[in-house]
mmCIF file of C-alpha atoms in Angstrom:
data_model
loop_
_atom_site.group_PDB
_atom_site.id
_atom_site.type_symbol
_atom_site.label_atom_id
_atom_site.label_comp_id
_atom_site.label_asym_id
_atom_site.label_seq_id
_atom_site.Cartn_x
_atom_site.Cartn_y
_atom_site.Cartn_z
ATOM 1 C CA UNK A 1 -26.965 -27.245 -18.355
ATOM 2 C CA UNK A 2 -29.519 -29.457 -19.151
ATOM 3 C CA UNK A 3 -29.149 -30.430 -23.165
ATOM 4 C CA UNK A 4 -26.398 -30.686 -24.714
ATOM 5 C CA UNK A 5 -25.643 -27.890 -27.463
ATOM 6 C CA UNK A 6 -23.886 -29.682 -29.678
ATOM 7 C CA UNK A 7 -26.509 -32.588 -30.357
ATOM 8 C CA UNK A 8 -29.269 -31.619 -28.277
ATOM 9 C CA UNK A 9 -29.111 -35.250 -26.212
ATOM 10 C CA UNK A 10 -30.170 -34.931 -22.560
ATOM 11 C CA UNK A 11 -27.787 -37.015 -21.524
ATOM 12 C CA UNK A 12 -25.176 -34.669 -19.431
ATOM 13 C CA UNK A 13 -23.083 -35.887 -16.664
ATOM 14 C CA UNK A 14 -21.012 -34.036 -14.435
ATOM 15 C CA UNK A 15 -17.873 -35.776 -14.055
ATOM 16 C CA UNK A 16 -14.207 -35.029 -14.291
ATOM 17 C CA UNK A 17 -12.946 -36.562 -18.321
ATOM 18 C CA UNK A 18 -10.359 -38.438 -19.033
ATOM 19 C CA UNK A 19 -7.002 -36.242 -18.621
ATOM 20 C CA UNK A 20 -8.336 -33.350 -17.086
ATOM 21 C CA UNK A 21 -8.422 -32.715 -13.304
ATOM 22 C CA UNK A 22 -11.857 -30.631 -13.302
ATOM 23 C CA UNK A 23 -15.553 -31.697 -13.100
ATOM 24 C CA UNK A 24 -17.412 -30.685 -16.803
ATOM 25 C CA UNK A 25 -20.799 -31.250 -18.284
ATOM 26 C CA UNK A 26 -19.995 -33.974 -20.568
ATOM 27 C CA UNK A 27 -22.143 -35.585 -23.310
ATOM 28 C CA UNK A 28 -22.195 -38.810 -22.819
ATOM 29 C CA UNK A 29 -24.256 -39.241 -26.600
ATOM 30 C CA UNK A 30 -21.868 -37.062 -28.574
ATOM 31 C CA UNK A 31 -19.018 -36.563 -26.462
ATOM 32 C CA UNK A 32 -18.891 -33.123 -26.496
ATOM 33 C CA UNK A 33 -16.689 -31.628 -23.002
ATOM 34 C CA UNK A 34 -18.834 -28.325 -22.284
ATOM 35 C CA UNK A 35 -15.892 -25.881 -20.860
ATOM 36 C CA UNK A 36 -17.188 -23.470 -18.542
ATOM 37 C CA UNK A 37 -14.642 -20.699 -17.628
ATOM 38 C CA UNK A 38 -14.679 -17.183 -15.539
ATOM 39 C CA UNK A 39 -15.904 -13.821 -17.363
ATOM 40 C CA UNK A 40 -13.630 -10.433 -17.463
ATOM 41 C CA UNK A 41 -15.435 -7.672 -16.406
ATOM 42 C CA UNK A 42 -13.769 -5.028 -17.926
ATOM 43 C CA UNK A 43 -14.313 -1.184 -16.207
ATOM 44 C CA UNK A 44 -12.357 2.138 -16.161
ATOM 45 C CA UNK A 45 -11.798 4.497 -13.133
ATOM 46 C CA UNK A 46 -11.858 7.878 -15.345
ATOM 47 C CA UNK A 47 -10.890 10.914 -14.217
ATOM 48 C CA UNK A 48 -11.715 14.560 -15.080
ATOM 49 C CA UNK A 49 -8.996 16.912 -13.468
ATOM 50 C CA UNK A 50 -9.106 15.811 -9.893
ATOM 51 C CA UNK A 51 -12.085 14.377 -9.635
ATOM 52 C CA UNK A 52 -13.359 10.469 -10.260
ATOM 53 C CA UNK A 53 -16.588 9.714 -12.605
ATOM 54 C CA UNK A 54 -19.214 7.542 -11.155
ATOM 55 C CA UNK A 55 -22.472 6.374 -12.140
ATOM 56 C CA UNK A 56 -25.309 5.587 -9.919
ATOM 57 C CA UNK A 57 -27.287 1.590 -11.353
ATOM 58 C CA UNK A 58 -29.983 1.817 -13.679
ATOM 59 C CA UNK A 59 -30.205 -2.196 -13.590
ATOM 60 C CA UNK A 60 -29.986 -4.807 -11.327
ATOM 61 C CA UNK A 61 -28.204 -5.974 -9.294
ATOM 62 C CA UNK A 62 -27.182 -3.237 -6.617
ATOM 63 C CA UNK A 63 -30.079 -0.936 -9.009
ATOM 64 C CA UNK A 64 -29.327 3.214 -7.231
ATOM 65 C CA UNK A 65 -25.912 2.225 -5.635
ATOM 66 C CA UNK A 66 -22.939 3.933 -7.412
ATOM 67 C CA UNK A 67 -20.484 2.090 -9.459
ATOM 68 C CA UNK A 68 -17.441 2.776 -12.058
ATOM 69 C CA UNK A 69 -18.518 2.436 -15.435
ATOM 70 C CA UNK A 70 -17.790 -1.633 -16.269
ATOM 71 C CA UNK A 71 -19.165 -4.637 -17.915
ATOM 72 C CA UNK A 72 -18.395 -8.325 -19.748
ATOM 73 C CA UNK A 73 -16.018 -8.144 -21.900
ATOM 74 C CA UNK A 74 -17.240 -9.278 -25.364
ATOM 75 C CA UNK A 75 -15.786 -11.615 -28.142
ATOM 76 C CA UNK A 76 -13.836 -10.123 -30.451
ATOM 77 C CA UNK A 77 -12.417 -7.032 -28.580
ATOM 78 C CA UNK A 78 -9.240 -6.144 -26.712
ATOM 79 C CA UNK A 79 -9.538 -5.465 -23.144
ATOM 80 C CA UNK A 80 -8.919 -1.899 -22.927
ATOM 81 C CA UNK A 81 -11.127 -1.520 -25.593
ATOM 82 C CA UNK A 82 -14.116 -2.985 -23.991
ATOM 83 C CA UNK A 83 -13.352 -0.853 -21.107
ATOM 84 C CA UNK A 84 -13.644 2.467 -23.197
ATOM 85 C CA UNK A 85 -16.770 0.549 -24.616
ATOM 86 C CA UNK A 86 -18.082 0.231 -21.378
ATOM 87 C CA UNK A 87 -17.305 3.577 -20.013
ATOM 88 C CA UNK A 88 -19.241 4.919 -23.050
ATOM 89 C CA UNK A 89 -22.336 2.724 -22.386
ATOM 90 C CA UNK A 90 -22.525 3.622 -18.583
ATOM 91 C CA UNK A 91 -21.548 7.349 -18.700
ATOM 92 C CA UNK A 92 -21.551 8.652 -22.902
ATOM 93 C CA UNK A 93 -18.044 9.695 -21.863
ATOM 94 C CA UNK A 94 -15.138 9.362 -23.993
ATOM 95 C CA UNK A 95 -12.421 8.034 -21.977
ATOM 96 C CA UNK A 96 -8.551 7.832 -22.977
ATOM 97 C CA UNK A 97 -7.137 4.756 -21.161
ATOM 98 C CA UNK A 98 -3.442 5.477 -19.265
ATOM 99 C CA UNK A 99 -2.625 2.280 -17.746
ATOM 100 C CA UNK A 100 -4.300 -0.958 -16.403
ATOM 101 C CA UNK A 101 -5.464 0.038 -12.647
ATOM 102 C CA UNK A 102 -6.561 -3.450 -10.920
ATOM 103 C CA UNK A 103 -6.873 -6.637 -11.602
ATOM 104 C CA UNK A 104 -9.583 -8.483 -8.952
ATOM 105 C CA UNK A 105 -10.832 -11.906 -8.995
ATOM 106 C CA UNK A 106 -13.958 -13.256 -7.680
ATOM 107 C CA UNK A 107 -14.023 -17.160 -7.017
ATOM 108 C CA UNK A 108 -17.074 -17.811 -6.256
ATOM 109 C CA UNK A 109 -19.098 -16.269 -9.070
ATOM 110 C CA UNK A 110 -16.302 -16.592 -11.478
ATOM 111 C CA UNK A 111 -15.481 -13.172 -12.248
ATOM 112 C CA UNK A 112 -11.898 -11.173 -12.962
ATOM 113 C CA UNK A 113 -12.512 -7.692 -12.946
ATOM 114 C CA UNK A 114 -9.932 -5.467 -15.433
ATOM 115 C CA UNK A 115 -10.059 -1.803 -14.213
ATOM 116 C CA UNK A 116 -8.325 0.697 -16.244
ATOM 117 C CA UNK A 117 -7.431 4.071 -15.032
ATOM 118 C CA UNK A 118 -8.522 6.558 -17.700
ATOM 119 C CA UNK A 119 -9.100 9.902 -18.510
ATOM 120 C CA UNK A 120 -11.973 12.198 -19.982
ATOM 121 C CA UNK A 121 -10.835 15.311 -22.133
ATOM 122 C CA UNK A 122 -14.174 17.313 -21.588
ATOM 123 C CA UNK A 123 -16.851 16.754 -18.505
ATOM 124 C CA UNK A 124 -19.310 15.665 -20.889
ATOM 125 C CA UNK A 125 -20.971 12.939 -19.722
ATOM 126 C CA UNK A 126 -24.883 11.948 -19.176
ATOM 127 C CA UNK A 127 -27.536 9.200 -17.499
ATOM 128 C CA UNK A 128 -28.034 6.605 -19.936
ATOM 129 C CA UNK A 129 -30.434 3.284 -19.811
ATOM 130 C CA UNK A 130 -27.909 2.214 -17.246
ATOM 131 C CA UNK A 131 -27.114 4.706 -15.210
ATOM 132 C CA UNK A 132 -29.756 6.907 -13.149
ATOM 133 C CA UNK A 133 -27.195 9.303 -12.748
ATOM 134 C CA UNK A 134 -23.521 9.874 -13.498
ATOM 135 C CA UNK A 135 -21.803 12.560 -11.588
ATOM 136 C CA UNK A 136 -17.777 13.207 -11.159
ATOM 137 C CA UNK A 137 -17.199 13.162 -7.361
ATOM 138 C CA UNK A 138 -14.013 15.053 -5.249
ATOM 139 C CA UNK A 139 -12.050 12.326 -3.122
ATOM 140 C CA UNK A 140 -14.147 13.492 -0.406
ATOM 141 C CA UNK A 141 -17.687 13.162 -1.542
ATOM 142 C CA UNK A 142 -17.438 9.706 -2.843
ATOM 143 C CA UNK A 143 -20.857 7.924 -1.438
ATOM 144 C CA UNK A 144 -18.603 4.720 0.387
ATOM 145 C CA UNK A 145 -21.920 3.636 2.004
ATOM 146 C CA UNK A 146 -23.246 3.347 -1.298
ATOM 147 C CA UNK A 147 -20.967 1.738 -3.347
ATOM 148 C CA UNK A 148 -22.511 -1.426 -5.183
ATOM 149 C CA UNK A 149 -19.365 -3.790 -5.541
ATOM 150 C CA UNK A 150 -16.274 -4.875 -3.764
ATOM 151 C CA UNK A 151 -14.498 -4.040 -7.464
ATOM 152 C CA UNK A 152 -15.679 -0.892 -7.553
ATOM 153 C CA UNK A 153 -14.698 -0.059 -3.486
ATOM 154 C CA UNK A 154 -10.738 -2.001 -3.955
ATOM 155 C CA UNK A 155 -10.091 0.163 -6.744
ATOM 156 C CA UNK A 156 -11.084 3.802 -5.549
ATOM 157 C CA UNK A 157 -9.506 2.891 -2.487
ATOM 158 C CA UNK A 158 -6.280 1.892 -4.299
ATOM 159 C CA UNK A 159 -6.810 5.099 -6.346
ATOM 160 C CA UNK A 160 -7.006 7.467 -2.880
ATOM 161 C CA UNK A 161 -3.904 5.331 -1.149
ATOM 162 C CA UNK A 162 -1.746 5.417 -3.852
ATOM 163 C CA UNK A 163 -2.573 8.255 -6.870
ATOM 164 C CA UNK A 164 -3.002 8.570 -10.248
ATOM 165 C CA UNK A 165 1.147 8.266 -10.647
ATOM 166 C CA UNK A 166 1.670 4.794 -9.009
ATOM 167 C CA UNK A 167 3.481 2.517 -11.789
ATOM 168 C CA UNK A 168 1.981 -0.787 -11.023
ATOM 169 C CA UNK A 169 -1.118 -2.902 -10.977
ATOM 170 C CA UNK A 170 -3.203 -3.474 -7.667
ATOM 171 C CA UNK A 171 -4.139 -7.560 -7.229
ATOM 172 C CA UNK A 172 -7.066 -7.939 -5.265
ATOM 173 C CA UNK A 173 -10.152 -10.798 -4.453
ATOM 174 C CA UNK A 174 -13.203 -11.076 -2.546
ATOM 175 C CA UNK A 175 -13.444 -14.417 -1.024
ATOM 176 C CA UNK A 176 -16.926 -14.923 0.048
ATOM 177 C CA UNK B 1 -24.400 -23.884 -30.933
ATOM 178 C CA UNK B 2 -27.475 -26.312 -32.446
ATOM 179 C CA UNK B 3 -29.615 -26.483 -29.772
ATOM 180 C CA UNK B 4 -30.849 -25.139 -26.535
ATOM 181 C CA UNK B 5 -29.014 -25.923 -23.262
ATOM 182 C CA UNK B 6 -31.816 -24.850 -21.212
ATOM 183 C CA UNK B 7 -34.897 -26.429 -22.905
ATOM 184 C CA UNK B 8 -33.415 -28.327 -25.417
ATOM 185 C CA UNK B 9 -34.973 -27.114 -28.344
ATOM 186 C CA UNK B 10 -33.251 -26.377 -31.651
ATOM 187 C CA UNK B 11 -35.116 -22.934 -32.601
ATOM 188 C CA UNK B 12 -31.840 -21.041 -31.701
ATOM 189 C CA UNK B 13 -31.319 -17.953 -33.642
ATOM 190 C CA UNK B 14 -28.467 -15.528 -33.784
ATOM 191 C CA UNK B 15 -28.943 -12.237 -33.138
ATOM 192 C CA UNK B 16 -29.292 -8.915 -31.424
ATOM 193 C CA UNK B 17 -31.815 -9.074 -28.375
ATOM 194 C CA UNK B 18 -33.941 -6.590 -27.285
ATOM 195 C CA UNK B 19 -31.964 -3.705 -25.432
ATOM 196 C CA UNK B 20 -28.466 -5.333 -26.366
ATOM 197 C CA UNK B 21 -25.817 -4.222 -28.903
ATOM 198 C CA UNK B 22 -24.356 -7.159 -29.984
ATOM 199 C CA UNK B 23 -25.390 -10.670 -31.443
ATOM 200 C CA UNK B 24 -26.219 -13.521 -29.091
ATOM 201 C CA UNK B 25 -27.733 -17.405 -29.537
ATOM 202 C CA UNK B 26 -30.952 -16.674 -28.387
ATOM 203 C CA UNK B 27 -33.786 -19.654 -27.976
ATOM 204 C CA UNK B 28 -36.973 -18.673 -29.644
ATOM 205 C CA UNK B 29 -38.671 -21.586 -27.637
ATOM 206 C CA UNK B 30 -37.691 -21.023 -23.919
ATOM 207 C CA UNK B 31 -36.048 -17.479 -24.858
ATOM 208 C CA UNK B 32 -32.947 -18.260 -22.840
ATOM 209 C CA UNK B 33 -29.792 -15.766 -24.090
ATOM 210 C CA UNK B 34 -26.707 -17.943 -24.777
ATOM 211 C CA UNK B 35 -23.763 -15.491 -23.586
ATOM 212 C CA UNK B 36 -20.321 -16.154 -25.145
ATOM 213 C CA UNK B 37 -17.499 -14.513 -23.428
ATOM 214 C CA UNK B 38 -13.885 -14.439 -24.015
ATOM 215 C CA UNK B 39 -11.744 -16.670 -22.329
ATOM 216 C CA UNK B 40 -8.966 -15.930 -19.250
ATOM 217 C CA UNK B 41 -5.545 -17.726 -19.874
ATOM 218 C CA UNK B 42 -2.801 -17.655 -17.036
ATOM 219 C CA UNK B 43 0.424 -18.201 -16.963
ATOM 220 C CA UNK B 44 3.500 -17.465 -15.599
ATOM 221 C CA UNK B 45 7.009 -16.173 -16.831
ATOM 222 C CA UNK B 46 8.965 -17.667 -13.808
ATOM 223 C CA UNK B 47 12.490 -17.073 -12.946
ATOM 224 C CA UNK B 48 15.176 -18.726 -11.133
ATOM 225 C CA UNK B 49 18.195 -16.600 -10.271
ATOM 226 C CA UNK B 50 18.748 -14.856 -13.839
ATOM 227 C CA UNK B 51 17.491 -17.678 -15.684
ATOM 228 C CA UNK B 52 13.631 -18.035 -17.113
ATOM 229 C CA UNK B 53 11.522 -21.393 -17.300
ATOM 230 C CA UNK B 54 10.362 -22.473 -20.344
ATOM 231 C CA UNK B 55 8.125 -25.310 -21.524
ATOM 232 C CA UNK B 56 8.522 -27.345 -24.748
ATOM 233 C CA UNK B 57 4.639 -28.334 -25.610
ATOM 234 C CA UNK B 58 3.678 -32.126 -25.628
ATOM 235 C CA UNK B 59 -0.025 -31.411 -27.038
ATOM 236 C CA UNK B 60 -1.305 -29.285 -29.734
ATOM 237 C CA UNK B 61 -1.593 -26.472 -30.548
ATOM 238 C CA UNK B 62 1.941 -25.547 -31.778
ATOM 239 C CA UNK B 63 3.272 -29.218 -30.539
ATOM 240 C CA UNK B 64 7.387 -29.153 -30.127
ATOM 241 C CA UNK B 65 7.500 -25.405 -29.717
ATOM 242 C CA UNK B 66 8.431 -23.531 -26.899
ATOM 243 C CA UNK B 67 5.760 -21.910 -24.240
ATOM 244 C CA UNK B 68 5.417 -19.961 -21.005
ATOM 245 C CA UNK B 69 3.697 -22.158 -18.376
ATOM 246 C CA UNK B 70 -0.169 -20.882 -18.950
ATOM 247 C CA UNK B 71 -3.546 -22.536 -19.314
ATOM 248 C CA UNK B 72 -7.336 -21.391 -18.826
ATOM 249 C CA UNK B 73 -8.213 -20.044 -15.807
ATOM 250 C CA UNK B 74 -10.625 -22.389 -14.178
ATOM 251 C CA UNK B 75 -14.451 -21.330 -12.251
ATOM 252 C CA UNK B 76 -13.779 -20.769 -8.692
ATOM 253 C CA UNK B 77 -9.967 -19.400 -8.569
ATOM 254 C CA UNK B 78 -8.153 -16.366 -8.496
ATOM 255 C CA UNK B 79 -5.940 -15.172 -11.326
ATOM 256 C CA UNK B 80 -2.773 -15.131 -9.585
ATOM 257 C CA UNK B 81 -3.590 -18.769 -8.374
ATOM 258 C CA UNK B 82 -4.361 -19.807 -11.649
ATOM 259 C CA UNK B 83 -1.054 -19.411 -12.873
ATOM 260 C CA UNK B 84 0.057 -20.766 -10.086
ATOM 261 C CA UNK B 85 -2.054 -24.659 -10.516
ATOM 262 C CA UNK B 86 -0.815 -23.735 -14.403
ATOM 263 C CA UNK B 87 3.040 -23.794 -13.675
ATOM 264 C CA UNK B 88 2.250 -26.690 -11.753
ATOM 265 C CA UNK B 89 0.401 -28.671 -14.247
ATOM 266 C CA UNK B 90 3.053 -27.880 -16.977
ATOM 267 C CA UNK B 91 6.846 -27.995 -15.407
ATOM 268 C CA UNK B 92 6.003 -29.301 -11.528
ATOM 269 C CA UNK B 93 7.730 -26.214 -10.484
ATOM 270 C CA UNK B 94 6.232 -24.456 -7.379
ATOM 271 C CA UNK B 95 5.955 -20.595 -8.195
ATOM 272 C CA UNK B 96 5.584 -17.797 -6.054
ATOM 273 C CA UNK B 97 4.166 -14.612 -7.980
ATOM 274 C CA UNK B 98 5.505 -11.337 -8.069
ATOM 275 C CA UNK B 99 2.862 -9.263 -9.492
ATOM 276 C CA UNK B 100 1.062 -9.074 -12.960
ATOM 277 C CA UNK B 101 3.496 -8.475 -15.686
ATOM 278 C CA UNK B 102 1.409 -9.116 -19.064
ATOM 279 C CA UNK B 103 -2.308 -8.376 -20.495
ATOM 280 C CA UNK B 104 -2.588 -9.499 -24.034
ATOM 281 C CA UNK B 105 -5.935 -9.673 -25.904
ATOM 282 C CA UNK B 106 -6.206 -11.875 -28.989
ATOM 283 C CA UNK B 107 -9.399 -10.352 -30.424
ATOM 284 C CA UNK B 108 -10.141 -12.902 -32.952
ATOM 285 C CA UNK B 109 -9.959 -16.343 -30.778
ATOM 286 C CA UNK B 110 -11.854 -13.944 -28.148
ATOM 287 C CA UNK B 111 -9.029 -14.670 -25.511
ATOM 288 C CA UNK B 112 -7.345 -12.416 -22.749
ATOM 289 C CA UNK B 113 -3.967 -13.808 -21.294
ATOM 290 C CA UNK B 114 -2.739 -12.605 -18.295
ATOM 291 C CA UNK B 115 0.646 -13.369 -17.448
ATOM 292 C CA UNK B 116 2.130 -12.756 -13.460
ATOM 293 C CA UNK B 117 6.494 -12.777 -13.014
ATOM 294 C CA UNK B 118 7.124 -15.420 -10.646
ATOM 295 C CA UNK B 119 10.068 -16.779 -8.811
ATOM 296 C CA UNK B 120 11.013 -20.450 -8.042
ATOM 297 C CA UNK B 121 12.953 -20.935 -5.005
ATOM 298 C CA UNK B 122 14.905 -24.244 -6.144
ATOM 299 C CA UNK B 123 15.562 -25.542 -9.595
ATOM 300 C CA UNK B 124 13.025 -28.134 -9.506
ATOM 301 C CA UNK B 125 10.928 -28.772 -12.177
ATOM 302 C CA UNK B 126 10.447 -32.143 -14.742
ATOM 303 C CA UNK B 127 8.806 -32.495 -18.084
ATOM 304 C CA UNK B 128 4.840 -33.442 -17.351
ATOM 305 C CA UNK B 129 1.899 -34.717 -19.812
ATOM 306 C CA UNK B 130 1.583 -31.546 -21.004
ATOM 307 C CA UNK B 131 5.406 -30.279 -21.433
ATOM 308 C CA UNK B 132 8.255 -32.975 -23.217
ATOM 309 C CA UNK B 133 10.569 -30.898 -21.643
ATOM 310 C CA UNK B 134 11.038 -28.048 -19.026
ATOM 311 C CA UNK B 135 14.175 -25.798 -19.319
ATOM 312 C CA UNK B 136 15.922 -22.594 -17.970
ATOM 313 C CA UNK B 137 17.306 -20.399 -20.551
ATOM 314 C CA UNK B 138 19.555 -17.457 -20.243
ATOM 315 C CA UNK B 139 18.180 -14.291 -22.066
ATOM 316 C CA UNK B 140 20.940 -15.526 -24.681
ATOM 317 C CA UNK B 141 19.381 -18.922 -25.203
ATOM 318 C CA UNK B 142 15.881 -17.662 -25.642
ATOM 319 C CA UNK B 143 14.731 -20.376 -28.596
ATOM 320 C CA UNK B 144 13.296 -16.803 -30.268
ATOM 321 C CA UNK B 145 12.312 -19.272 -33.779
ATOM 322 C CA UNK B 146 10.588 -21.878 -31.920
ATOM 323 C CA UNK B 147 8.213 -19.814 -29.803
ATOM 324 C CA UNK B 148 4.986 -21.358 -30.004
ATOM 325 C CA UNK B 149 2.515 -18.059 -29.001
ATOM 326 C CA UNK B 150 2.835 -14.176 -30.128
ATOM 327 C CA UNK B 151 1.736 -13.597 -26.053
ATOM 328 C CA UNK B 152 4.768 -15.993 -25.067
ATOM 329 C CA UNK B 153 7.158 -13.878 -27.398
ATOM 330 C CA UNK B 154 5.518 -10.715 -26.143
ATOM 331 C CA UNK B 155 6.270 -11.457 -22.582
ATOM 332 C CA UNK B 156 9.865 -12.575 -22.974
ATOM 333 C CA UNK B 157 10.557 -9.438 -25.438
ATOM 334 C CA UNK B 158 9.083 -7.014 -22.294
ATOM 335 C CA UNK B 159 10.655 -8.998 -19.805
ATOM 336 C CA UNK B 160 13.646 -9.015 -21.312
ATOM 337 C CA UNK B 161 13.862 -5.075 -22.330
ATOM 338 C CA UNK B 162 12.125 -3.387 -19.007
ATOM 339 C CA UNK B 163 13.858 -5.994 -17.081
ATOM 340 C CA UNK B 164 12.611 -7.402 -14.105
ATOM 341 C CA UNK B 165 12.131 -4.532 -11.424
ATOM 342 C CA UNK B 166 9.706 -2.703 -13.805
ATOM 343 C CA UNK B 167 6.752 -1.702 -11.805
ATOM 344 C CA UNK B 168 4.200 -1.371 -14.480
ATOM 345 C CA UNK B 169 2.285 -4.032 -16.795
ATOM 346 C CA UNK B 170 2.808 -4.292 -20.530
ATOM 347 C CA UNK B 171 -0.396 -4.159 -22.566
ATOM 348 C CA UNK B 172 -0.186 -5.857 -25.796
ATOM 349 C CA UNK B 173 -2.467 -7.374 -28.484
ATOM 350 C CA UNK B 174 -2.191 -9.658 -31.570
ATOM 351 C CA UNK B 175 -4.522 -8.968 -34.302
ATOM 352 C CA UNK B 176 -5.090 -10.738 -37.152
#
């Protein structure tokens, strides 16, 4: 941050304000306390009979490694919702959430992935601008040398260790 | 936002980039893209033996009404740890979490709470800056009219019909 947004004044100091217990960029011409606060990354392990739907990067980062459909979270939208949203994006599948899957926190780039578990009625699914690729893979043919995040790896091993059925919510980080 | 936080300019202009979906500040001098995310609150619905901790708020919003411990997650935590420094901050009670109990979205103040169960070991907590006074109430002394959030009420209602030992997390939403 180099200019403050509210007024524009380049006068921004990093410094912990009055009260609070955190460093902020403060504007020290209008006052203005610029929060800055970790993004959801909302995503959806979705499943077509046995089998787990995957989509290989279109983008950067990790471009050609495989990932489960997921992405920011946007204003104005519920959580599961922006994981369907996602799914959609990613894959053109239309995914019916069951239950919320993992939640996974990553410090140091200020991230909290939500993974859903889902499923899709139909295998219809296709590459879009995002993905190269989107294929539904056995438990045995998922690419694990060529997965592109931690996320993505925590929850499909989660998914393989404990099954579709298990009631509860996996907790997980990557602590770099 | 009025102006730029990269370049400082104030040709910012609201709306859908190239290749996006959705509306963003964009900066038609440096052409920076101004993200806006929703926003991660924590907290914790913490027990001691059958009894659950409950905050009476000493700032606004919803002064003098009754809250869970929870707060914005900060950059550079994990979730669970968050409302762990938030239970803190708010009654002085040390938590230890028990697993994720509550995702609520509130859409329209673009806001995800996450709320973890939580057990303190010894009754020790104290009203703080932010809390005028820190309570545990029986299920029967739940102050149901003087609840300051719909994701505080939502908790205690699941919490309080699944019970404690439930294995899965509730998924809820307010919308306006």
């Amino acid at each position: 941050m180099n200019f403050c947004s509210n007024c524009g004044s380049d006068k921004i100091s990093l410094e912990v304000p009055e009260g609070d217990s955190f460093k902020r960029f403060v504007c020290k011409n209008c006052g203005t306390v610029h929060y800055q606060n970790p993004r959801v990354i909302v995503g959806c392990l979705a499943t077509y009979e046995d089998k787990i739907l995957i989509c290989k990067r279109n983008i950067e980062p990790r471009f050609g490694l495989w990932n489960l459909p997921a992405g920011f979270m946007e204003n104005g939208e519920k959580a599961e919702d922006g994981a369907i949203r996602e799914t959609f994006e990613e894959s053109n599948a239309n995914v019916e959430i069951i239950k919320l899957h993992v939640v996974f926190s990553i410090p140091h780039v200020n991230q909290v992935y939500l993974h859903f578990l889902g499923k899709i009625k139909e295998p219809s699914f296709k590459a879009t601008p995002e993905s190269a690729e989107v294929r539904l893979f056995t438990r045995e043919e998922i690419p694990w040398n060529k997965i592109a995040f931690h996320s993505t790896a925590f929850a499909l091993e989660k998914f393989i260790e404990f099954g579709p059925d298990y009631p509860g919510v996996h907790i997980g980080s990557y602590l770099k």
